[in-house]
Tab-separated table of C-alpha atoms in Angstrom:
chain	number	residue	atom	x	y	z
C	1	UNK	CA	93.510	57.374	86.729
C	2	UNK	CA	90.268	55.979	85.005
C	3	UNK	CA	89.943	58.906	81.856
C	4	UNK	CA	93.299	60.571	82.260
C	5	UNK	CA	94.658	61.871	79.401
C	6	UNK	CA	98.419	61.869	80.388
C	7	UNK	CA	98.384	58.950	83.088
C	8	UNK	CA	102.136	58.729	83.215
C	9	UNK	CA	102.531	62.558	84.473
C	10	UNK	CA	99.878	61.269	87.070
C	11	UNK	CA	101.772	58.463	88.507
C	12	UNK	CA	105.147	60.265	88.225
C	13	UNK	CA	103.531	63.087	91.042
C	14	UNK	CA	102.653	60.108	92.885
C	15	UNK	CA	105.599	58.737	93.179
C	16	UNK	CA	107.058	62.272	94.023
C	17	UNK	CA	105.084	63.330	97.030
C	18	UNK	CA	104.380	60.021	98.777
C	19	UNK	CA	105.721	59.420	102.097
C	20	UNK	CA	105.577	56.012	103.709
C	21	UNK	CA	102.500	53.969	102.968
C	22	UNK	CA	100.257	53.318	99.772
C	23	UNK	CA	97.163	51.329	99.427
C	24	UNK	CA	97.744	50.192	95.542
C	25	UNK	CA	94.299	49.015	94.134
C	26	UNK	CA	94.926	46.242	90.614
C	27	UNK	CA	91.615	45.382	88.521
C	28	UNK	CA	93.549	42.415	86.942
C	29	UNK	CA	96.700	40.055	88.098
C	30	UNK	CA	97.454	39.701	84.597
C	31	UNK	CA	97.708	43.476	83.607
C	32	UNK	CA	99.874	45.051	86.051
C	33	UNK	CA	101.653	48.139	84.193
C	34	UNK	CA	105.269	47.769	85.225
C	35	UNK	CA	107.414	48.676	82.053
C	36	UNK	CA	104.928	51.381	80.549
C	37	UNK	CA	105.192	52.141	76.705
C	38	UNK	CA	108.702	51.480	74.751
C	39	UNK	CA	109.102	55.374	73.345
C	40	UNK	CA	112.406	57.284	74.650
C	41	UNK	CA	109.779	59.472	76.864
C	42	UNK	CA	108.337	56.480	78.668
C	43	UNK	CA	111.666	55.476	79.479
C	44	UNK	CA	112.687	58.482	80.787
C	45	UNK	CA	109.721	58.924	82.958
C	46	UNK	CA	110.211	55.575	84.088
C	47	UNK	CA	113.694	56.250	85.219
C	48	UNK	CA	112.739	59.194	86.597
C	49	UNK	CA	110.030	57.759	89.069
C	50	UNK	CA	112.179	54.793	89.953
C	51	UNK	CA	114.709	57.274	91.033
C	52	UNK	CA	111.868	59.167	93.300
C	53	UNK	CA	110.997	55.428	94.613
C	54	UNK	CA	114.392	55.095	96.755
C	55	UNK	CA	112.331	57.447	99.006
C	56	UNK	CA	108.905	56.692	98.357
C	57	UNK	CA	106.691	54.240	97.707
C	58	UNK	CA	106.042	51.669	94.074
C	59	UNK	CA	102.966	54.120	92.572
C	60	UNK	CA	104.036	52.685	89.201
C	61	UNK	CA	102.298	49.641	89.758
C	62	UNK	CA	98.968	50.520	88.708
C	63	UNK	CA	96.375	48.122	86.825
C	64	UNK	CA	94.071	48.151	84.252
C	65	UNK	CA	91.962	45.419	82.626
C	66	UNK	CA	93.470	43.613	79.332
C	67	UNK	CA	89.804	45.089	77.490
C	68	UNK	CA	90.277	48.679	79.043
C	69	UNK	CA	92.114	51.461	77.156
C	70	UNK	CA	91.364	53.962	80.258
C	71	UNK	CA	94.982	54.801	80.501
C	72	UNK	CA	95.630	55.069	77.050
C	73	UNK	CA	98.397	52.318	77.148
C	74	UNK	CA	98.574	48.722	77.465
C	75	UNK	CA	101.462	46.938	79.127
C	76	UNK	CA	103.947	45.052	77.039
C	77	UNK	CA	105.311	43.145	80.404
C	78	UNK	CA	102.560	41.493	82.151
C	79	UNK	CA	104.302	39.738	85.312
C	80	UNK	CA	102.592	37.554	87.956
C	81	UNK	CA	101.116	38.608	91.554
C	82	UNK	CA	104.444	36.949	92.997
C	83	UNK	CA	106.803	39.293	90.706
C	84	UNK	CA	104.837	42.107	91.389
C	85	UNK	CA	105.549	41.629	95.304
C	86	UNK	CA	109.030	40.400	95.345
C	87	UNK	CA	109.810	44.220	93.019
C	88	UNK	CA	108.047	46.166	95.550
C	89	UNK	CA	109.888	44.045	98.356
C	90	UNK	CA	112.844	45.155	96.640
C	91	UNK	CA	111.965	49.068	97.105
C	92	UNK	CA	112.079	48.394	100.435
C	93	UNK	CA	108.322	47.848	101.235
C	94	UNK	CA	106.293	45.775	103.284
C	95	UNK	CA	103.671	43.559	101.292
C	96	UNK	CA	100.334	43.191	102.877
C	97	UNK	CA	97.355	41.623	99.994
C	98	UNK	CA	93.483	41.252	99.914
C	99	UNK	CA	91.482	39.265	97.164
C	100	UNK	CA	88.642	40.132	96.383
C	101	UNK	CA	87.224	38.506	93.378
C	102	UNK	CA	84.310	41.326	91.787
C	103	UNK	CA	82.112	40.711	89.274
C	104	UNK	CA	81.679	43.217	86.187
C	105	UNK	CA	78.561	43.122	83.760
C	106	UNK	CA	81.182	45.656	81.379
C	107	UNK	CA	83.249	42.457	80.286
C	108	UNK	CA	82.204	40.756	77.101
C	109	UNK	CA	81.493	37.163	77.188
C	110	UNK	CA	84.263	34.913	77.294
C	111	UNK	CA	87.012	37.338	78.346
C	112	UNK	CA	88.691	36.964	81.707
C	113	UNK	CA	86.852	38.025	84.690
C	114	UNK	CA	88.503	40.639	86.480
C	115	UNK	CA	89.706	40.438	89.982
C	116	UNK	CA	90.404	42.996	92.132
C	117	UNK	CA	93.147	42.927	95.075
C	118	UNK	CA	95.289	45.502	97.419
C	119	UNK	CA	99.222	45.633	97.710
C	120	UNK	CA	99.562	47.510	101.272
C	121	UNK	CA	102.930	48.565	101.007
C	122	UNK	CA	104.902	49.917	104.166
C	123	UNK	CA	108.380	51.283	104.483
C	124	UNK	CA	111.007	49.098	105.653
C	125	UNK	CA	114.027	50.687	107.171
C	126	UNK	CA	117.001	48.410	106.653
C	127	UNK	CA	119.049	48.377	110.424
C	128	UNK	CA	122.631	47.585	111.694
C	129	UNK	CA	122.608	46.064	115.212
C	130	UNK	CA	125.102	48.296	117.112
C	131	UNK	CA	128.281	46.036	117.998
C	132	UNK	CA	128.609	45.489	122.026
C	133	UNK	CA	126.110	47.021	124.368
C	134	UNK	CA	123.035	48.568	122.953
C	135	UNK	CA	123.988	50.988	126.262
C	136	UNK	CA	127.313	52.262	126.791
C	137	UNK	CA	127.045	54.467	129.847
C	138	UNK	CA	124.317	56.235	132.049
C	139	UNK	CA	122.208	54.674	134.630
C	140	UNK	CA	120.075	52.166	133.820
C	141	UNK	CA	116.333	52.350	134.716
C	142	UNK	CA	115.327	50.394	137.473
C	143	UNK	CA	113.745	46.923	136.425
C	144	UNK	CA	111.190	46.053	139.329
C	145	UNK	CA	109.881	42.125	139.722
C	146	UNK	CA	107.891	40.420	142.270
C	147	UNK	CA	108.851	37.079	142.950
C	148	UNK	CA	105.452	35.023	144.471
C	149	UNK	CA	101.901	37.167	143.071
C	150	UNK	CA	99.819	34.382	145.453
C	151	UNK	CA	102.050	35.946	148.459
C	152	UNK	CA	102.969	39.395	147.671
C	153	UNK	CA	100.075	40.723	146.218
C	154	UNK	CA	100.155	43.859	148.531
C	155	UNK	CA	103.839	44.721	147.451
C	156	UNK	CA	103.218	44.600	143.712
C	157	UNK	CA	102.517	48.387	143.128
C	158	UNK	CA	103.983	50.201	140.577
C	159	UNK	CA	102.861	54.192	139.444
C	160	UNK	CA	103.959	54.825	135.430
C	161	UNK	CA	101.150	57.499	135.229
C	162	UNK	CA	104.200	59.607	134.735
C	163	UNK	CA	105.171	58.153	131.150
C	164	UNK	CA	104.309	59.079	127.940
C	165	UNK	CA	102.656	56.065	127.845
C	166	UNK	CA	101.084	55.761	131.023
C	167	UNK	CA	99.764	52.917	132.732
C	168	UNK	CA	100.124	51.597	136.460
C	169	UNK	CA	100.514	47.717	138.004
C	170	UNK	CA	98.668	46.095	140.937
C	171	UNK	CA	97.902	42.022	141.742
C	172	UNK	CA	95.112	40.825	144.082
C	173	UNK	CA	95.337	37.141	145.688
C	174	UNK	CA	92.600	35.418	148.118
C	175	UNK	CA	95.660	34.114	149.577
C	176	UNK	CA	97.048	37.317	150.813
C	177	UNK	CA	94.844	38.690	153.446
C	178	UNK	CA	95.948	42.250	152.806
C	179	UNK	CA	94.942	43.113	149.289
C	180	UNK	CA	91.879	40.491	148.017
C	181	UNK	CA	90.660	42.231	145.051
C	182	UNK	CA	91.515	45.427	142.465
C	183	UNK	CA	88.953	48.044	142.087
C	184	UNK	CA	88.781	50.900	139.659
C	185	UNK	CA	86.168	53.163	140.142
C	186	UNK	CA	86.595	56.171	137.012
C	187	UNK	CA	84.950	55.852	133.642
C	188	UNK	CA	88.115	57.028	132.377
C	189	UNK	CA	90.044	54.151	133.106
C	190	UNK	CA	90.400	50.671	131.912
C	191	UNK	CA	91.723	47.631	133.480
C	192	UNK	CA	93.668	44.698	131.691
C	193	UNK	CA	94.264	41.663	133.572
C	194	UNK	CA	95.170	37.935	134.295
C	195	UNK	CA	94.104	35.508	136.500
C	196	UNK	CA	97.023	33.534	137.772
C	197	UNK	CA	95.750	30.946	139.907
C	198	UNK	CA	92.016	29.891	141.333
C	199	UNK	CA	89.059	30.948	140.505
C	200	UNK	CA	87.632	34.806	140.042
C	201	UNK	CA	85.293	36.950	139.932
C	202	UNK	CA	85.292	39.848	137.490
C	203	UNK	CA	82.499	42.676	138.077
C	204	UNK	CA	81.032	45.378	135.920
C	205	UNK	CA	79.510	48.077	137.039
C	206	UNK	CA	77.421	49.778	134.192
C	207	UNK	CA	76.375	53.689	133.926
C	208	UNK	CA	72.609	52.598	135.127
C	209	UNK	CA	74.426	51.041	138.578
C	210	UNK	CA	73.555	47.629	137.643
C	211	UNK	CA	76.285	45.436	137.665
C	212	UNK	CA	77.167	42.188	135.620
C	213	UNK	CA	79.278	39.081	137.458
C	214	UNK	CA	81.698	36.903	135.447
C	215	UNK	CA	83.470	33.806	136.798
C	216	UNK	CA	86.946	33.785	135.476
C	217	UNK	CA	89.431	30.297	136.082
C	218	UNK	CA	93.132	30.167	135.695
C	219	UNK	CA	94.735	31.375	132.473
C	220	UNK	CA	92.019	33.557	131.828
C	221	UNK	CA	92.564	37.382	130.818
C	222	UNK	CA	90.465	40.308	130.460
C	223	UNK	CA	90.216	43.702	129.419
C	224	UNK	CA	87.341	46.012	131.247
C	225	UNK	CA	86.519	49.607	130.923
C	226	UNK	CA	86.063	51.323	134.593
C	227	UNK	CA	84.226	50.777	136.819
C	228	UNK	CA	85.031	47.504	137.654
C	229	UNK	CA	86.330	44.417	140.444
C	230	UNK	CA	88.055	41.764	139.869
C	231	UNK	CA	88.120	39.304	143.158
C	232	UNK	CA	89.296	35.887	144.213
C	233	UNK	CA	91.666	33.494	143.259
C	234	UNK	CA	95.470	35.741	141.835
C	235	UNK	CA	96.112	37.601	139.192
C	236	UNK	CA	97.596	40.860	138.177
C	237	UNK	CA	96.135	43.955	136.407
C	238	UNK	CA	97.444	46.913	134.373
C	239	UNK	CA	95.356	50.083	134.785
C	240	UNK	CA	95.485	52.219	131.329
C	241	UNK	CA	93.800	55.920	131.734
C	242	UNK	CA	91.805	56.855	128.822
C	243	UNK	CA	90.524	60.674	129.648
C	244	UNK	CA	92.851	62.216	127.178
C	245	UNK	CA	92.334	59.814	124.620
C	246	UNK	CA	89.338	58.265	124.512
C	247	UNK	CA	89.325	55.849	122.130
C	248	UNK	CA	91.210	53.904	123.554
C	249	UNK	CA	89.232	52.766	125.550
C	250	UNK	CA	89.400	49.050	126.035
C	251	UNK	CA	85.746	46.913	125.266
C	252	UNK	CA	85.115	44.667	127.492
C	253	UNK	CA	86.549	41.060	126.627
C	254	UNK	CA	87.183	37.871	128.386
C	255	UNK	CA	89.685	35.293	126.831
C	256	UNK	CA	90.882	31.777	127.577
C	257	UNK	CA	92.254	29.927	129.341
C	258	UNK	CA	95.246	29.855	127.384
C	259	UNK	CA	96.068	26.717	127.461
C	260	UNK	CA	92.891	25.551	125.348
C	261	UNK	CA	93.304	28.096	122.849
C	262	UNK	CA	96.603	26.888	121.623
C	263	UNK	CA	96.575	25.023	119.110
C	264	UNK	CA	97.388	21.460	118.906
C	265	UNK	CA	100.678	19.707	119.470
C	266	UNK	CA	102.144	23.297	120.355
C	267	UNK	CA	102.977	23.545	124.256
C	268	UNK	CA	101.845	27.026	123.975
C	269	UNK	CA	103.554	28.195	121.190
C	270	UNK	CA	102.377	31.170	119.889
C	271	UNK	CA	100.412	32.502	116.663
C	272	UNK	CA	102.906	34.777	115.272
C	273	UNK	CA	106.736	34.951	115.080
C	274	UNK	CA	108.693	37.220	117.416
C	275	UNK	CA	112.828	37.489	117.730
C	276	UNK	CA	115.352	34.637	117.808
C	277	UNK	CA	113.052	31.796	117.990
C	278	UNK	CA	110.545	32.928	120.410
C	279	UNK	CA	106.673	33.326	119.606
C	280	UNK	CA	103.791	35.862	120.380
C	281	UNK	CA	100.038	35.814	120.572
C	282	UNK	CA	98.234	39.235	120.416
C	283	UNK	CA	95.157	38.565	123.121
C	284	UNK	CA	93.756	41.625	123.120
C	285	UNK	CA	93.877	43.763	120.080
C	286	UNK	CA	94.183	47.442	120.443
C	287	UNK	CA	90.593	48.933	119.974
C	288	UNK	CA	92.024	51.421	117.561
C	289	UNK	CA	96.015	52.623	116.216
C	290	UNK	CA	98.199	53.222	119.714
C	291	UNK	CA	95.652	52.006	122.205
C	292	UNK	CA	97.414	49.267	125.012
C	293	UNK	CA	97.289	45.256	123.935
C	294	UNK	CA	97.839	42.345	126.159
C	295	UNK	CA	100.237	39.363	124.843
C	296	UNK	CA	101.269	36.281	125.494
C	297	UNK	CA	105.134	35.293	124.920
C	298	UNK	CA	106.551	32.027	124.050
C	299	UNK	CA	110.156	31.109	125.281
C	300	UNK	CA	111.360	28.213	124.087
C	301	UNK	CA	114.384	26.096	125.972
C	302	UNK	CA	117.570	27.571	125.295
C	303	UNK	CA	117.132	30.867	123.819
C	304	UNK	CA	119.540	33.949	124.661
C	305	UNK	CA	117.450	37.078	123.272
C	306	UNK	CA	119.337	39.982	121.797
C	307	UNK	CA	119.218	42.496	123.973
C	308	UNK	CA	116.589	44.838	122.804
C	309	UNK	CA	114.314	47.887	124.343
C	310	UNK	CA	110.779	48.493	124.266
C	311	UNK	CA	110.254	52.784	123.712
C	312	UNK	CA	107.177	52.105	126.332
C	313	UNK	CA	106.742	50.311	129.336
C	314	UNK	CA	105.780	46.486	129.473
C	315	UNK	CA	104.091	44.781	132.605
C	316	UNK	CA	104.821	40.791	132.391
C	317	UNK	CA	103.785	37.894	134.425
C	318	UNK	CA	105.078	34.339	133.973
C	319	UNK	CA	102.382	31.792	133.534
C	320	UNK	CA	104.558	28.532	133.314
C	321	UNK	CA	108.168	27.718	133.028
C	322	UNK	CA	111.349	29.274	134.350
C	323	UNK	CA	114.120	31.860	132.822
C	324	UNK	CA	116.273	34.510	133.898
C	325	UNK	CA	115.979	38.299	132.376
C	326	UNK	CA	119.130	39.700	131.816
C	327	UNK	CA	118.897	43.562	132.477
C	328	UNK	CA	121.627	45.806	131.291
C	329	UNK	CA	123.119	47.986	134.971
C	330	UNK	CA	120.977	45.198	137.018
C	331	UNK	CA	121.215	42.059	138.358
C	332	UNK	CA	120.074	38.813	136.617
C	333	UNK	CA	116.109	38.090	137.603
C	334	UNK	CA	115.176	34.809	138.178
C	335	UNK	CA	111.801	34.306	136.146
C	336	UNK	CA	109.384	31.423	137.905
C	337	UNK	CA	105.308	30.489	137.662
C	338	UNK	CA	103.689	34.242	139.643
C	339	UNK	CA	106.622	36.437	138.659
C	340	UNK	CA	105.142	40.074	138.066
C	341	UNK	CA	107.836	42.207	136.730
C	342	UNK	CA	107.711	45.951	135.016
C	343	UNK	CA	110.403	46.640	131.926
C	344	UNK	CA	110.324	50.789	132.354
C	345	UNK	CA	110.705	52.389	129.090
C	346	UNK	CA	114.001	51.799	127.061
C	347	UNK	CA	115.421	49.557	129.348
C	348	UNK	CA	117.720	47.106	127.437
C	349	UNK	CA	116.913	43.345	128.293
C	350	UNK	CA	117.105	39.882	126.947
C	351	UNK	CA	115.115	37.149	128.170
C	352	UNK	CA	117.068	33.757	128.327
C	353	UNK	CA	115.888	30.134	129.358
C	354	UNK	CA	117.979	27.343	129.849
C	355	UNK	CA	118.274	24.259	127.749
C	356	UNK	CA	115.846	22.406	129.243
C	357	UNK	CA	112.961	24.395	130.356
C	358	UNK	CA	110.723	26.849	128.520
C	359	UNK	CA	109.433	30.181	129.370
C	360	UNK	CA	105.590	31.782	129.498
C	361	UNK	CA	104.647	35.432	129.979
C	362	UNK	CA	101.594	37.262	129.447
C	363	UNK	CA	102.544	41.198	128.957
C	364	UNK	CA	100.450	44.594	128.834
C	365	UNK	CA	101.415	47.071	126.567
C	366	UNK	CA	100.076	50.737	126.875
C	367	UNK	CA	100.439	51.662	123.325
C	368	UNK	CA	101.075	49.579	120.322
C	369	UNK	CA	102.222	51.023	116.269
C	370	UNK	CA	99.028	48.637	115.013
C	371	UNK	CA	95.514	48.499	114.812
C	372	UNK	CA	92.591	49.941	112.975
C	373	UNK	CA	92.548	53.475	111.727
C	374	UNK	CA	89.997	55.953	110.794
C	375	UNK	CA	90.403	54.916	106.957
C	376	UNK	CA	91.637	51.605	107.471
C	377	UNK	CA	89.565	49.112	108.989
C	378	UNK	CA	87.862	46.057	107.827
C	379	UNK	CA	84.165	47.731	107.249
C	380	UNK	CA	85.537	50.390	104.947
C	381	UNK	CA	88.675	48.398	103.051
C	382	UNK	CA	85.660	45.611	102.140
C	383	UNK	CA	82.777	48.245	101.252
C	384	UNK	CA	83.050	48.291	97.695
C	385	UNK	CA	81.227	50.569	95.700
C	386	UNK	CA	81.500	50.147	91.743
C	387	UNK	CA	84.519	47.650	92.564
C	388	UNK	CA	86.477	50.279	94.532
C	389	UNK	CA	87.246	49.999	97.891
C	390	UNK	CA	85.658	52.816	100.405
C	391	UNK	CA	88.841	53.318	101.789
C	392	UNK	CA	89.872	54.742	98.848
C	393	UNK	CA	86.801	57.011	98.519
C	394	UNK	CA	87.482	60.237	100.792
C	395	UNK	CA	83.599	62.091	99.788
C	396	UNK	CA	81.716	59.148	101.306
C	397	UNK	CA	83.805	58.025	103.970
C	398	UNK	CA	82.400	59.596	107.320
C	399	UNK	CA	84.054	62.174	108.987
C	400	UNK	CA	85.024	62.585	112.850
């Protein structure tokens, strides 16, 4: 808007064709344009684009610096970074910020140093919980658990290659003298895992054919691109393929145990807030927008989830504790310490724990609705070139 002659038309557009998400860029907390000029048409327009907001995004919150005259107008209503948020919380929106303090040569001495920060807004749709059963009739999809992983590492199979999300489930134990160890042998598949019990041995095999050994203990987890073994001790993997898509692509990781990552005082609690009073830790990130993630969930004594579904698959083992998951059309399952379970797509579940025990579960997800994005990623939302962010810069950003 730097040099427009009619900014107000500007913003108004804006506010007209956006959809669902806005990077908003501010040069100054102190000089956020919220209430425009006082004359009859600045009203109007005003009204106008908070009208078009209902269905879009806050555009009118644009910045300027209290020395700049770029957009021909200076604010009469100047409100803090908090007000700012809480109004486009209001709209309906989502309020993710970034500092990051600049420094501008332009600025005379003794006037306030400008600061620029980000307001990544996202659209929140406001939902009703249905009343009674999220289901009412059909057949449910089968919910498939395996009670002992140390002694039924053979049975624990399970083919999703079929979903939209696809993935597939198998478990290895030194225990079991029928199925020792998990090998995938395509480049276009990668393996996400845990290591339940004992100690293991996680193998890379690179493009040259040499191959790279890493000794994994219990409560450690791991994400591998193909080919690869993982041997000794028990665990479980989920197999993600990647030749349509890839990247996604997992990087080769190894995390934990995680038991010493948590922090103190906690009894694994986890990093970020779930539903009714349980907790989550993302342990593997997704590589890029919709690729799989691995989790850990925290359970604590006497929750009763709402039931809820999942609109892709989730693999699950329990690491500690004991619960139940209540499965709409199935029978209770008893959860217990080397429980592998699958949740097939939409299923509607609840996980509850008694009053006096807690629950632990590691789950793979084949997608996720998070992670970096061609335009927004760390490297290009901090590259700043004359104070702007290179997100914001489509000539110079590089093309795929």
């Amino acid at each position: 808007l730097e040099g427009c002659q009619n900014p107000r038309s500007v913003l108004l557009q804006m506010a007209r064709v956006a959809k669902d998400c806005i990077a908003l860029e501010a040069s100054h907390p102190d000089a956020i344009l919220g209430g425009f000029v006082s004359d009859e048409i600045g009203r109007k327009e005003q009204s106008q684009i908070s009208q078009s907001l209902t269905h879009t995004y806050a555009s009118v919150f644009v910045a300027t610096t209290p020395q700049s005259h770029s957009l021909n107008v200076m604010p009469r209503w100047s409100p803090s970074r908090r007000a700012v948020e809480e109004i486009l919380q209001a709209k309906g929106f989502d309020v993710f910020r970034v500092n990051t303090p600049i420094s501008c040569n332009e600025f005379k001495k003794g006037t306030t140093m400008p600061e620029r920060y980000f307001l990544r807004c996202r659209r929140m749709e406001e939902t009703k919980l249905p009343a009674g059963p999220i289901l009412e009739t059909g057949a449910a999809p089968a919910f498939v658990s395996w009670k002992n992983v140390e002694k039924e590492a053979d049975k624990v199979q399970f083919d999703g290659m079929s979903d939209p999300e696809p993935y597939c489930v198998e478990a290895w134990s030194s225990l079991n003298g029928k199925k020792d160890n998990v090998v995938i042998e395509k480049q276009s598949l990668s393996m996400y895992g845990y290591v339940f019990s004992g100690t293991a041995t996680l193998t890379r095999r690179l493009p040259n054919s040499k191959t790279l050994s890493f000794p994994m203990v219990e409560g450690m987890y791991f994400s591998s691109p193909g080919p690869c073994e993982i041997r000794g001790g028990s665990g479980f993997v989920s197999i993600s393929p990647t030749d349509k898509r890839p990247n996604h692509r997992a990087l080769f990781s190894l995390g934990g145990p995680i038991h010493a990552d948590t922090l103190p005082g906690d009894d694994l609690a986890g990093r970020l807030p779930y539903i009714d009073g349980c907790t989550d830790t993302l342990l593997i990130a997704p590589v890029i927008k919709g690729a799989p993630c691995f989790n850990h969930l925290h359970f604590p004594s006497g929750i009763e989830q709402t039931q809820h579904t999942h609109p892709s698959g989730r693999v699950g083992m329990v690491i500690k504790g004991r619960g139940k998951c209540v499965v709409q059309g199935n029978p209770d399952t008893p959860l217990e310490p080397g429980t592998v379970f699958v949740i097939p797509t939409e299923a509607v579940h609840a996980f509850h724990t008694s009053s006096f025990e807690t629950l632990d579960v590691v789950a793979f997800h084949p997608d996720s609705d998070f992670g970096p994005t061609a335009s927004d990623h760390p490297m290009v939302n901090r590259t700043m070139v004359n104070g702007v962010s290179a997100s914001l810069i489509h000539s110079i950003q590089t093309s795929r």
